[in-house]
Short mmCIF file of C-alpha atoms in Angstrom, two decimals:
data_model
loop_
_atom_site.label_atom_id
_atom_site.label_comp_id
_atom_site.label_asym_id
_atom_site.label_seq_id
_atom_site.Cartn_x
_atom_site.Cartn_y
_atom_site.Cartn_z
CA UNK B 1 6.69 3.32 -15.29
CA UNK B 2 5.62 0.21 -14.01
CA UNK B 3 7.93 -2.53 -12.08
CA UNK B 4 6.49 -5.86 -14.02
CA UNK B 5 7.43 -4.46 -17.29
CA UNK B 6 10.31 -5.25 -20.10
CA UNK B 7 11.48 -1.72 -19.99
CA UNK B 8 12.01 -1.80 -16.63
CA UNK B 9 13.70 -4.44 -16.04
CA UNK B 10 15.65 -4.71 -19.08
CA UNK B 11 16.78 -1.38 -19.78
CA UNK B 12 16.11 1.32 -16.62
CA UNK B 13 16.97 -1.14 -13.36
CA UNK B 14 20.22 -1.82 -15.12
CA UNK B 15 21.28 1.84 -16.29
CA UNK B 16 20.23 3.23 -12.78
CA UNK B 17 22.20 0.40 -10.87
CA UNK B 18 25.20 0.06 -13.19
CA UNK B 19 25.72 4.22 -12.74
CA UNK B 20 25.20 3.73 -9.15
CA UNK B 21 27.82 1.06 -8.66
CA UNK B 22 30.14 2.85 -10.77
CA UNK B 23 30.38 6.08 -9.14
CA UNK B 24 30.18 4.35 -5.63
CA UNK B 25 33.10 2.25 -6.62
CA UNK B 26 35.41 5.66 -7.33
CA UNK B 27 33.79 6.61 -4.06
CA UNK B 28 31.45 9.63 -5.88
CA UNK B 29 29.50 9.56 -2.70
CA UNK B 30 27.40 12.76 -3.69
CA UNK B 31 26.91 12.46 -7.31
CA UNK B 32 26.18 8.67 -6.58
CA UNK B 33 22.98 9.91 -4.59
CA UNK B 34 22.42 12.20 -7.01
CA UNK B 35 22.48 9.46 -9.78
CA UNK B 36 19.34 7.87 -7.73
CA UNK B 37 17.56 11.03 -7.35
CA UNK B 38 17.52 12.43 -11.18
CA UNK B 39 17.01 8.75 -11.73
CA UNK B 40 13.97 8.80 -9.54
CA UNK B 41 12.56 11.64 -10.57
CA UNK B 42 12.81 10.54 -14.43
CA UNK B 43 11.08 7.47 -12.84
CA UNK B 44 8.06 9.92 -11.57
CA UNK B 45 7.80 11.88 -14.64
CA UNK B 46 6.72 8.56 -17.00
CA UNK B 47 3.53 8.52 -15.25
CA UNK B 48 2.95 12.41 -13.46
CA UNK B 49 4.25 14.47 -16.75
CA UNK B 50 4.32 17.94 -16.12
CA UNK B 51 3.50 18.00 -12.13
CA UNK B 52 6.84 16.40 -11.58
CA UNK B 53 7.80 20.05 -11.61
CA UNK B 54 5.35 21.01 -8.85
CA UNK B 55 6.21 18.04 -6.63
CA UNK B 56 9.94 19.26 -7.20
CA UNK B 57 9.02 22.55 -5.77
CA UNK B 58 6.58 20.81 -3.26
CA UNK B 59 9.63 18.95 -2.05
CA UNK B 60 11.52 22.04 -1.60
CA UNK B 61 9.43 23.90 0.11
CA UNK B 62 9.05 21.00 2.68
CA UNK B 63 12.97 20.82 3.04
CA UNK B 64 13.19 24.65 3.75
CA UNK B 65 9.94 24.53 6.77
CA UNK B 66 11.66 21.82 7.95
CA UNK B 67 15.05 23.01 8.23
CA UNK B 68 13.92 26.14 9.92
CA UNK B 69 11.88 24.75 12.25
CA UNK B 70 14.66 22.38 13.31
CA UNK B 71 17.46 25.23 13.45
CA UNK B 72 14.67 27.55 15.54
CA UNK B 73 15.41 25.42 18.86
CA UNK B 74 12.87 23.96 20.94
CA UNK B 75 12.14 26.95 23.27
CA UNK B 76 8.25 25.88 24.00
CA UNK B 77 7.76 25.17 20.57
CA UNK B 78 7.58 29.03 19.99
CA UNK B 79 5.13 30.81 17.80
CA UNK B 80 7.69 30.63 14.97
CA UNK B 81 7.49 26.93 14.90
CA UNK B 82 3.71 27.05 15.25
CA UNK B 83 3.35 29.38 12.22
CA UNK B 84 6.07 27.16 10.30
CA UNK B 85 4.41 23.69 10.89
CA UNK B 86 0.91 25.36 10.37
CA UNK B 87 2.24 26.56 6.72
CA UNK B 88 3.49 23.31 5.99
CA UNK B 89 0.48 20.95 6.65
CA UNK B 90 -1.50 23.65 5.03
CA UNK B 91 0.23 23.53 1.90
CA UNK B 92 0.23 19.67 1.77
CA UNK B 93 -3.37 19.56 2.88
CA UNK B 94 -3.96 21.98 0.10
CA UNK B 95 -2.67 19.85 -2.45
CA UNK B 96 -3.40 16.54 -1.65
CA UNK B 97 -6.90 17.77 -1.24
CA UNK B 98 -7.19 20.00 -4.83
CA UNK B 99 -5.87 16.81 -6.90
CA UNK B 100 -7.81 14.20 -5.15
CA UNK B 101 -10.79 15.52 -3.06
CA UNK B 102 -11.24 18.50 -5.36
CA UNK B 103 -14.28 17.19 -7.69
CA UNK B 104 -15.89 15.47 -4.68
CA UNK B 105 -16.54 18.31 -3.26
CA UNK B 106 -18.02 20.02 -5.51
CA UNK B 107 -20.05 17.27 -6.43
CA UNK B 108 -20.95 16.92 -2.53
CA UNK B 109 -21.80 20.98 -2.59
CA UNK B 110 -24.07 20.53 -6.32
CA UNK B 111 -26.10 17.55 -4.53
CA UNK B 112 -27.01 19.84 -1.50
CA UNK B 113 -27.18 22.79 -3.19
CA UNK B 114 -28.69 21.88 -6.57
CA UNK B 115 -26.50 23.72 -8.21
CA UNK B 116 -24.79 22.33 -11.07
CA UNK B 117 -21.21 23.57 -11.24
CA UNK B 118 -18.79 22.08 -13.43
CA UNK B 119 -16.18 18.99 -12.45
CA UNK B 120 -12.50 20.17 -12.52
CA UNK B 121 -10.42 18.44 -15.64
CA UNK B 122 -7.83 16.91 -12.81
CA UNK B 123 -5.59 14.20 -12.93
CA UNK B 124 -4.70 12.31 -10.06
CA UNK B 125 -0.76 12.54 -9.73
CA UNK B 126 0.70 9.15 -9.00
CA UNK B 127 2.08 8.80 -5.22
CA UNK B 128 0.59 11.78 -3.91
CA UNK B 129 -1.14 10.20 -0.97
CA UNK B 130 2.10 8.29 -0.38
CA UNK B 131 4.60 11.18 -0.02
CA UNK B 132 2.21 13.43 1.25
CA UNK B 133 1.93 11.54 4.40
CA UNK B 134 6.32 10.86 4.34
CA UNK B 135 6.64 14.86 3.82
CA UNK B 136 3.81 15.87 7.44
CA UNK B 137 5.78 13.11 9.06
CA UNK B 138 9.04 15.11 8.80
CA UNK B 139 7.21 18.80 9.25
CA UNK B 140 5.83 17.12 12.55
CA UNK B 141 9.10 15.59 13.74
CA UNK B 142 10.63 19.02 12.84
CA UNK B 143 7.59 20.61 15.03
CA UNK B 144 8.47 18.33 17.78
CA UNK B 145 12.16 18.60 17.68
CA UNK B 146 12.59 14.85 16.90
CA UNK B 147 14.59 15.24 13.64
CA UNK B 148 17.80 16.34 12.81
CA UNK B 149 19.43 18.81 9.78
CA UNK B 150 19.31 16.90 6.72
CA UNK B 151 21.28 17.68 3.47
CA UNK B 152 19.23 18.41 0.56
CA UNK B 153 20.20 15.75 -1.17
CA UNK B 154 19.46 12.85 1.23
CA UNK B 155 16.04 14.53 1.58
CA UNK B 156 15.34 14.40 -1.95
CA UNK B 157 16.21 10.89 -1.64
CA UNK B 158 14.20 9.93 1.01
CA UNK B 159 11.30 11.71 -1.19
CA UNK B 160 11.99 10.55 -4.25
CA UNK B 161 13.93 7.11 -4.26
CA UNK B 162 11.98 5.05 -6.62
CA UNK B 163 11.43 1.45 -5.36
CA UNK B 164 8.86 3.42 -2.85
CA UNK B 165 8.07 6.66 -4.75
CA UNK B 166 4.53 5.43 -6.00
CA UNK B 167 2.73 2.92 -3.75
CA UNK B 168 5.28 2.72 -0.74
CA UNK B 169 5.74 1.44 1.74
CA UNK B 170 5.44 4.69 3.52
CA UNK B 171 8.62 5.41 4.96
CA UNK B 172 9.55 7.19 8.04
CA UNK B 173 12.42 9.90 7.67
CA UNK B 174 14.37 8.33 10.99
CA UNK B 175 14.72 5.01 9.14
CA UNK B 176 16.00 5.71 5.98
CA UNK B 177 17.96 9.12 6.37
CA UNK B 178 20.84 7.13 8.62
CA UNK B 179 21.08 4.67 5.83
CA UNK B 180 21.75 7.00 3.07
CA UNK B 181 24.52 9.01 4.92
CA UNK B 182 26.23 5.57 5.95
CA UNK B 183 29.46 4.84 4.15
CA UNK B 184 28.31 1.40 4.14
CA UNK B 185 25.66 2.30 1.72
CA UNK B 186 28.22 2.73 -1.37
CA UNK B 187 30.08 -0.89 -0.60
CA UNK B 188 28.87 -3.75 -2.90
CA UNK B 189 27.12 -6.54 -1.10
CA UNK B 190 26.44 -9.67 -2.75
CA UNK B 191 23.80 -10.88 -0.50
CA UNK B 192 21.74 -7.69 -0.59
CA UNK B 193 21.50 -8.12 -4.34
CA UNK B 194 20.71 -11.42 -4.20
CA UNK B 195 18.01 -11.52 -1.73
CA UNK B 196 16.94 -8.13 -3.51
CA UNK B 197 16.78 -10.11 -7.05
CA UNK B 198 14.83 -13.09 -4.88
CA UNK B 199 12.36 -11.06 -3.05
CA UNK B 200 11.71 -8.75 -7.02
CA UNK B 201 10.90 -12.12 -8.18
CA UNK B 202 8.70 -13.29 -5.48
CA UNK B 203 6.58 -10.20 -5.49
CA UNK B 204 6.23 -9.97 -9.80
CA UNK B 205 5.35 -13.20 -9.65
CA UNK B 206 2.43 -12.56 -7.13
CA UNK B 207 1.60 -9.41 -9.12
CA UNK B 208 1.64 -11.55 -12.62
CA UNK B 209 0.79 -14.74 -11.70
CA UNK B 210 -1.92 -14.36 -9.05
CA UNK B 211 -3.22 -10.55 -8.85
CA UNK B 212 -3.72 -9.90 -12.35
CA UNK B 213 -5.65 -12.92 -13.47
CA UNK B 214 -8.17 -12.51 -10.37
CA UNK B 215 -8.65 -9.06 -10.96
CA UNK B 216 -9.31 -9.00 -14.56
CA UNK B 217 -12.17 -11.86 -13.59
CA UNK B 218 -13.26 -10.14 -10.54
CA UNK B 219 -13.53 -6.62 -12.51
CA UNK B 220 -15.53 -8.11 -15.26
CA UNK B 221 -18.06 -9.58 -12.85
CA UNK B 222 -18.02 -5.71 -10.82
CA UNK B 223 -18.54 -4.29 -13.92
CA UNK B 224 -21.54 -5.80 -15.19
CA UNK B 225 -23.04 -7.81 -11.98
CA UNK B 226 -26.27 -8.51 -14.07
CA UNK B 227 -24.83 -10.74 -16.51
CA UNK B 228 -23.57 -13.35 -13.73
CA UNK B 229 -24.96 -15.26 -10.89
CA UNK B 230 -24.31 -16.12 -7.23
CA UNK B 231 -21.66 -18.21 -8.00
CA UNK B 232 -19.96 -15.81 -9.76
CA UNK B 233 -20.89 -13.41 -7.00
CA UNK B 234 -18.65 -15.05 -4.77
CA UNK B 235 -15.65 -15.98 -7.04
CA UNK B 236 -15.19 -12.63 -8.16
CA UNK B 237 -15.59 -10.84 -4.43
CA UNK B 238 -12.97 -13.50 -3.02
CA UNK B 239 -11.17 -13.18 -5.47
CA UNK B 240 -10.55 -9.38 -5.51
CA UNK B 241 -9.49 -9.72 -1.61
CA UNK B 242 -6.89 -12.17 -2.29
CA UNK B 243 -5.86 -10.14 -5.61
CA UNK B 244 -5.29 -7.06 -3.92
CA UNK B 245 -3.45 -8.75 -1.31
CA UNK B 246 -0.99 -10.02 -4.28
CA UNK B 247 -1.06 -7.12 -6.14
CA UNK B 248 0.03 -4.65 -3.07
CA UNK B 249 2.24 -6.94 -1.31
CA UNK B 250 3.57 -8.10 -4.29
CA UNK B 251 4.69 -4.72 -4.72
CA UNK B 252 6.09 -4.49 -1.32
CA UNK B 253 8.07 -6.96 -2.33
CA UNK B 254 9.28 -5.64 -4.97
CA UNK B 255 10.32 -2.30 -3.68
CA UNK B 256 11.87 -3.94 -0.66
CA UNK B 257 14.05 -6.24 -3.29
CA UNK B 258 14.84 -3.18 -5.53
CA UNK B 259 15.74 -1.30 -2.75
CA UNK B 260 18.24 -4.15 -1.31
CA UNK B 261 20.34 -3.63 -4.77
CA UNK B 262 20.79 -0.23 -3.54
CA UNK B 263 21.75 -1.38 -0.03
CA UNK B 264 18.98 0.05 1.68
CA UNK B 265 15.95 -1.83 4.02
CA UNK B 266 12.98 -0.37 3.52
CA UNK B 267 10.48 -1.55 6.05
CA UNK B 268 8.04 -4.34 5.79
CA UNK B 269 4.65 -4.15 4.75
CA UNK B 270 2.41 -7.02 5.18
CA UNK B 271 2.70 -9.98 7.80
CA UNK B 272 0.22 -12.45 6.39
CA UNK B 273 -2.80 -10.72 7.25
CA UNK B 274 -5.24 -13.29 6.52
CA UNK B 275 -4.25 -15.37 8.75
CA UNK B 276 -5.82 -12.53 11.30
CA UNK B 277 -8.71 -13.66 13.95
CA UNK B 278 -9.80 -10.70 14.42
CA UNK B 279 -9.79 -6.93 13.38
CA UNK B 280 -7.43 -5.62 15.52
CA UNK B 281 -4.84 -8.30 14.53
CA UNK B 282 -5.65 -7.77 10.77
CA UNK B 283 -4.56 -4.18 10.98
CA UNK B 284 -1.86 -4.60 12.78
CA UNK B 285 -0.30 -6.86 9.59
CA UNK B 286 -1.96 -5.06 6.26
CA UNK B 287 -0.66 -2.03 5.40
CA UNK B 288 2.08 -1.48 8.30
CA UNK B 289 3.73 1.44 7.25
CA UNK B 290 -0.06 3.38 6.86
CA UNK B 291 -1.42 1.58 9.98
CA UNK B 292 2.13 3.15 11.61
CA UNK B 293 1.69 6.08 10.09
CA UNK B 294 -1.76 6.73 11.31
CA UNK B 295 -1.35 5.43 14.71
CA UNK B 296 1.46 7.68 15.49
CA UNK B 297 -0.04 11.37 14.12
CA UNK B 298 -3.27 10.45 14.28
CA UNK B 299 -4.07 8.15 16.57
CA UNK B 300 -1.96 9.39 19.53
CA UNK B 301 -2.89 13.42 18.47
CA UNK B 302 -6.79 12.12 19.54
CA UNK B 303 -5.66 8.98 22.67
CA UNK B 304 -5.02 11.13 25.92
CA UNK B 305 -4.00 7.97 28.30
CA UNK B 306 -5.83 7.82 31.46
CA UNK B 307 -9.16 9.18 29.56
CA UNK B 308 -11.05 6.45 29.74
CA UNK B 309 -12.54 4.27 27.00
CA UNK B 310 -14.58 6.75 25.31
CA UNK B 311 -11.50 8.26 24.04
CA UNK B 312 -9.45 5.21 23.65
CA UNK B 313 -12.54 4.17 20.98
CA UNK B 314 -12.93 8.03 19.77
CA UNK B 315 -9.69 7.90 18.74
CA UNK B 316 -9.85 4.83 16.86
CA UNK B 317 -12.99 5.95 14.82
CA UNK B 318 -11.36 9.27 14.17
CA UNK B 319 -8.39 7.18 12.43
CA UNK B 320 -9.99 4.87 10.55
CA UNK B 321 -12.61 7.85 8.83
CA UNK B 322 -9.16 9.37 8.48
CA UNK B 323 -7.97 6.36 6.69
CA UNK B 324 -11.39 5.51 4.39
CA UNK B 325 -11.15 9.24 3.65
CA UNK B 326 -7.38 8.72 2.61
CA UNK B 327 -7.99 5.91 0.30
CA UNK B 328 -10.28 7.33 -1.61
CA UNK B 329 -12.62 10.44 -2.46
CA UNK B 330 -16.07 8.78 -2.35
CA UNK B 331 -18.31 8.22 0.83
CA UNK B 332 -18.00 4.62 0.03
CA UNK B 333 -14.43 5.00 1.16
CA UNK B 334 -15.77 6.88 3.96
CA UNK B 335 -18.02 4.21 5.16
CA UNK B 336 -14.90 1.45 4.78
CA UNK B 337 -13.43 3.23 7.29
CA UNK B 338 -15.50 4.22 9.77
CA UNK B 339 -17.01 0.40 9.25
CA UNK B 340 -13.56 -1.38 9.87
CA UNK B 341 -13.24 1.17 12.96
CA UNK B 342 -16.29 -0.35 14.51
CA UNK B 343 -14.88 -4.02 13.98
CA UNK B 344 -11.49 -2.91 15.25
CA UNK B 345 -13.36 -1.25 18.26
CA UNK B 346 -14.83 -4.65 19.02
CA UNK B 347 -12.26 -6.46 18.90
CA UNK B 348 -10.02 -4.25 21.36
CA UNK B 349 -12.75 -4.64 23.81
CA UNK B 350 -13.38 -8.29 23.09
CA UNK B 351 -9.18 -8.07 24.07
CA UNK B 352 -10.00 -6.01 27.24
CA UNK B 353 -12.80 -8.14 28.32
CA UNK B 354 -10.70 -11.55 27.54
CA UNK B 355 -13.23 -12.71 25.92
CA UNK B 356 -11.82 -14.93 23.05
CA UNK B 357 -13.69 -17.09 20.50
CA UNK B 358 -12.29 -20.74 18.64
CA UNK B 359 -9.69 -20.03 16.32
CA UNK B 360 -11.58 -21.21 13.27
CA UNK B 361 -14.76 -19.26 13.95
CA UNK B 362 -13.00 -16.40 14.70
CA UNK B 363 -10.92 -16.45 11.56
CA UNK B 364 -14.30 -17.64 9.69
CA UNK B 365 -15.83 -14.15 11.40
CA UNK B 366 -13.07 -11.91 10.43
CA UNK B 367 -12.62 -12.97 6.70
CA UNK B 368 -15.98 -12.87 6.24
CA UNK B 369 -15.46 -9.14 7.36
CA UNK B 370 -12.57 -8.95 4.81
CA UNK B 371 -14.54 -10.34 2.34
CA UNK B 372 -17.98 -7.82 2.89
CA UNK B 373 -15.29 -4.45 3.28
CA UNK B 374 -13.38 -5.25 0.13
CA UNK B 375 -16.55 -5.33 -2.09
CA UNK B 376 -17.47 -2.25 -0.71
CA UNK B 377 -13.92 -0.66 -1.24
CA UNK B 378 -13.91 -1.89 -5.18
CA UNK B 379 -17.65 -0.96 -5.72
CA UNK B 380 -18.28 2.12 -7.79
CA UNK B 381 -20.56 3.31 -4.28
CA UNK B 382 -23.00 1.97 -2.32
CA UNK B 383 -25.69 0.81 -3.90
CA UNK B 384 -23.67 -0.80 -6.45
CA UNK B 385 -21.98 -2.85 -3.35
CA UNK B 386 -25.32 -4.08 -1.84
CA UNK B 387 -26.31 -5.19 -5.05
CA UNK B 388 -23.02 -7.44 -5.09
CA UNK B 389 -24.22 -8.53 -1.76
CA UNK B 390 -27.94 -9.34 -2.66
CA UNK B 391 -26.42 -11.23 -5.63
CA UNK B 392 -24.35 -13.65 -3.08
CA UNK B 393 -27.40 -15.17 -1.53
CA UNK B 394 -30.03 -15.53 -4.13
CA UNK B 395 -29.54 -19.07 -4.30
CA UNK B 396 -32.91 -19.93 -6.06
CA UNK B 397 -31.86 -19.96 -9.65
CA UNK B 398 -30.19 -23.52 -8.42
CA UNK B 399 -32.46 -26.88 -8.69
CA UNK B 400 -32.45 -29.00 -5.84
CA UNK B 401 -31.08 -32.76 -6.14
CA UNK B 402 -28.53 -33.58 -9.19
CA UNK B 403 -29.59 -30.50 -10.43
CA UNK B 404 -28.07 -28.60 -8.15
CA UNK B 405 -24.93 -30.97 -8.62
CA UNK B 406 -24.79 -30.42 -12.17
CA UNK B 407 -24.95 -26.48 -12.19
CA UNK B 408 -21.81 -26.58 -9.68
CA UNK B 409 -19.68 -28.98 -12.09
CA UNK B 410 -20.97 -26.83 -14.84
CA UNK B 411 -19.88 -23.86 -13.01
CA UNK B 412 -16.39 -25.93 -11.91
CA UNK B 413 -15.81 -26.57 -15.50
CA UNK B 414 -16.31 -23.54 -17.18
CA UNK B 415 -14.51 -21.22 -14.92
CA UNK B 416 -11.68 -23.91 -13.68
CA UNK B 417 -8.55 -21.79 -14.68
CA UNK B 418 -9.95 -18.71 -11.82
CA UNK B 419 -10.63 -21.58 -9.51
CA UNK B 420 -7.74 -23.21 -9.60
CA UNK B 421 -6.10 -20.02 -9.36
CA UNK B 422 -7.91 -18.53 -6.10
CA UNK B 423 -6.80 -21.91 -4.29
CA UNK B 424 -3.79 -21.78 -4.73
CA UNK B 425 -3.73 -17.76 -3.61
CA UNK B 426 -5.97 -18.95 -0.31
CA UNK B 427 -3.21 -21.72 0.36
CA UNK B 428 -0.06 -19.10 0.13
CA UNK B 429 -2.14 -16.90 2.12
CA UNK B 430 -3.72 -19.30 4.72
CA UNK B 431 -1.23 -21.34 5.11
CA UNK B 432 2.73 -20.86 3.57
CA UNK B 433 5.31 -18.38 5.45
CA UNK B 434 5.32 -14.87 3.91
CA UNK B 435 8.06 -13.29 2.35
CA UNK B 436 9.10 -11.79 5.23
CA UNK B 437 9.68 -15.66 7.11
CA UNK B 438 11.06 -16.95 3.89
CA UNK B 439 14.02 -14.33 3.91
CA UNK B 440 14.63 -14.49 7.72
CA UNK B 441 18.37 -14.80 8.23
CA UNK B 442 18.91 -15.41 4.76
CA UNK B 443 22.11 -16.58 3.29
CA UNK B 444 23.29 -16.87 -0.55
CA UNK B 445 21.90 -20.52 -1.38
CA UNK B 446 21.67 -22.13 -5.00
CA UNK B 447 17.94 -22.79 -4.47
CA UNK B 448 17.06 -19.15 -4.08
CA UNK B 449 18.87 -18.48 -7.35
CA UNK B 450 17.11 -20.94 -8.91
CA UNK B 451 13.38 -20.15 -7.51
CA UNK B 452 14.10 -16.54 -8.59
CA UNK B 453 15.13 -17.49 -11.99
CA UNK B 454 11.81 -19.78 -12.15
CA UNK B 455 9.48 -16.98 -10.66
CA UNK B 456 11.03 -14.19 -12.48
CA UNK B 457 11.21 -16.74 -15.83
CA UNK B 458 7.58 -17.28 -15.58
CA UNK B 459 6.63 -13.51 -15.11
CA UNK B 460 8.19 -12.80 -18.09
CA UNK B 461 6.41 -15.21 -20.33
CA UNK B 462 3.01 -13.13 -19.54
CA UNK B 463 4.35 -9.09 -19.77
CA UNK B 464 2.65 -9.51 -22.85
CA UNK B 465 0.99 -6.09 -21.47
CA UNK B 466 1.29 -3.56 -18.79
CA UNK B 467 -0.89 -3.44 -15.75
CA UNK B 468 -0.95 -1.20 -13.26
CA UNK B 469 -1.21 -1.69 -9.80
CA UNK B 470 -4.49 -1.55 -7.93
CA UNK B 471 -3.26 1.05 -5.52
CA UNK B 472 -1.78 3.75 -8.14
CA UNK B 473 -5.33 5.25 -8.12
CA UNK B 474 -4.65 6.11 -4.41
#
């Protein structure tokens, strides 16, 4: 089920918060949370089918390692622990790396091997990568003796609560868990549903508006790069970064909003990261939740302090393979990582060294780095990326003189709706507060009714048909 659809937001967001306001109000504190998570889990089932059983049972079997390991002390993190955590990440390894790594491998083993075993019929389930990282963070905590006893049913919650089920943000047990066992939680609160309803409408506009129309150009061009030119070349590879900036923190946004109706604050996930200089400062505002999430279990399981800087940069390289290996099951993904490692690297020592370039060229620099990662990331693999590349600078199929003059207005012309379209995206992202600064200390105001209603009125005029988010196949 997808968030920018009629269903949703006609018929399911209303059942699932009209049942969740009415057993709140007669103070049905359990069966209210319980409401959410059958809700939830119908949620998952529209898109995962039958594996919604196993990630039931996956779920469960998380709770129960957990539990024990919490309720066996912290006595040196005894071997009981040990065997406990090692049985958890084992089991989520094991999944998360059948259903999405499975058929790479063996196509990895046939090209060394020659062999020429057969692919496995699998279909990715949808979140997987998501709450597989929310499920080790709680086995680890448990390890570590940082979390506490939770009820089953605020587990399943955390888990399974729908505005972040699929595509995040990645939540961390310690933030949410409080929320959902506060009394507070059940009370109705007009200005959480109203900046919820404001922020839903701000990201499905992004998503409708913006993402969708760049990416259905951009794929086009990706998918046959003979048919266009260098021009195109370059429209279409901008224009995939800025529409998967939309189309993933338009969905932040909307989770965060949907989430807001059911009092809860589910962190942020993007600070405007193109306005970045550098590497270092990028990755500290895409993703947050994932960047968090990989700095604190893997990250600081590599960074002894007081190593030196051949750690320090180890340990960065060892997280960002992690997170191109994450993203994707293709040595494409593999080499996004390990390349944005090596930019991040630089920039921390450009930081140490204090060595700091103009704003402009270093923002010119580090988009230009955006730009060259994100065509490899949407490429099918390598080669296929250079070739985007190559296309980008062969610049002599353009006359010289008015000739030259004429093929741009040509080019203006014919493709003036994407155009138009991409500036305005660069000019929200460049330059306009994010959604986070728009909703700082935000009060009930007339005009935020009304730009919802406009944003959300708009968005409906084009649900003509459903499109999923960039970052499902993750």
């Amino acid at each position: 089920m997808i968030f920018s659809t009629y269903s949703f937001i006609f018929i399911f967001l209303p059942i699932v918060f009209l049942g969740f306001r009415l057993l709140s109000h007669f103070k049905l504190h359990f069966w209210a949370k319980l409401w959410l998570v059958i809700a939830s889990v119908y949620f998952y089932a529209q898109g995962s089918g039958s594996f919604t059983i196993i990630f039931i049972i996956d779920m469960c079997v998380n709770l129960m390692l957990g539990n024990l390991m919490i309720k066996s002390g912290n006595a040196g993190r005894n071997g009981l622990k040990r065997l406990l955590l090692a049985a958890g990440l084992t089991l989520n390894i094991l999944f998360l790396g059948y259903y999405k790594y499975a058929n790479f491998m063996i196509d990895n083993v046939n090209m060394i091997t020659g062999q020429a075993y057969g692919l496995v019929n699998i279909v990715l389930p949808l979140g997987i990568s998501f709450y597989t990282f929310q499920l080790i963070a709680y086995l680890v905590d448990s390890y570590r003796g940082t979390a506490k006893p939770t009820p089953a049913i605020d587990f399943f919650l955390f888990i399974t609560f729908f505005p972040q089920l699929i595509v995040g943000p990645i939540v961390h047990h310690a933030e949410v868990l409080p929320q959902y066992q506060d009394n507070k939680q059940r009370l109705f609160n007009a200005s959480n549903i109203m900046l919820g309803l404001f922020l839903f409408s701000i990201g499905c506009a992004k998503k409708i508006m913006l993402a969708d129309p760049l990416t259905n150009y951009s794929q086009q061009f990706f998918a046959n790069i003979s048919a266009g030119d260098t021009l195109t070349a370059w429209l279409s590879s901008v224009g995939y970064t800025l529409s998967y900036y939309f189309d993933l923190s338009g969905y932040a946004d909307m989770a965060i909003g949907l989430a807001l109706l059911f009092n809860i604050r589910l962190p942020q996930n993007f600070n405007s990261p193109y306005k970045a200089r550098n590497f270092r400062e990028y990755w500290n505002r895409w993703h947050m939740t994932l960047s968090r999430f990989l700095s604190d279990y893997v990250f600081r399981s590599v960074y002894r302090k007081g190593k030196g800087s051949f750690n320090f940069y180890s340990a960065v390289m060892i997280t960002f393979f992690v997170s191109g290996f994450w993203h994707g099951a293709g040595w494409e993904f593999v080499l996004w990582g390990v390349i944005n490692g090596v930019f991040v690297c630089m920039s921390h020592f450009m930081y140490r060294k204090k060595w700091k370039l103009p704003f402009i060229l270093a923002w010119v620099i580090t988009f230009a780095g955006v730009v060259g990662t994100r065509i490899l990331f949407v490429s099918d693999n390598l080669p296929h990326a250079l070739e985007v590349m190559k296309m980008m600078f062969v610049w002599k199929e353009y006359g010289v003189g008015n000739a030259v003059y004429y093929q741009f207005l040509t080019f203006g012309a014919y493709h003036l709706y994407t155009i138009v379209l991409l500036a305005i995206a660069m000019i929200i992202a460049f330059f306009a507060p994010n959604s986070s600064e728009i909703t700082k200390d935000f009060k009930p105001r007339y005009r935020y009714a009304f730009a919802a209603a406009f944003l959300l009125g708009i968005s409906l005029t084009q649900m003509t048909s459903v499109s999923k988010f960039l970052y499902f196949q993750f």
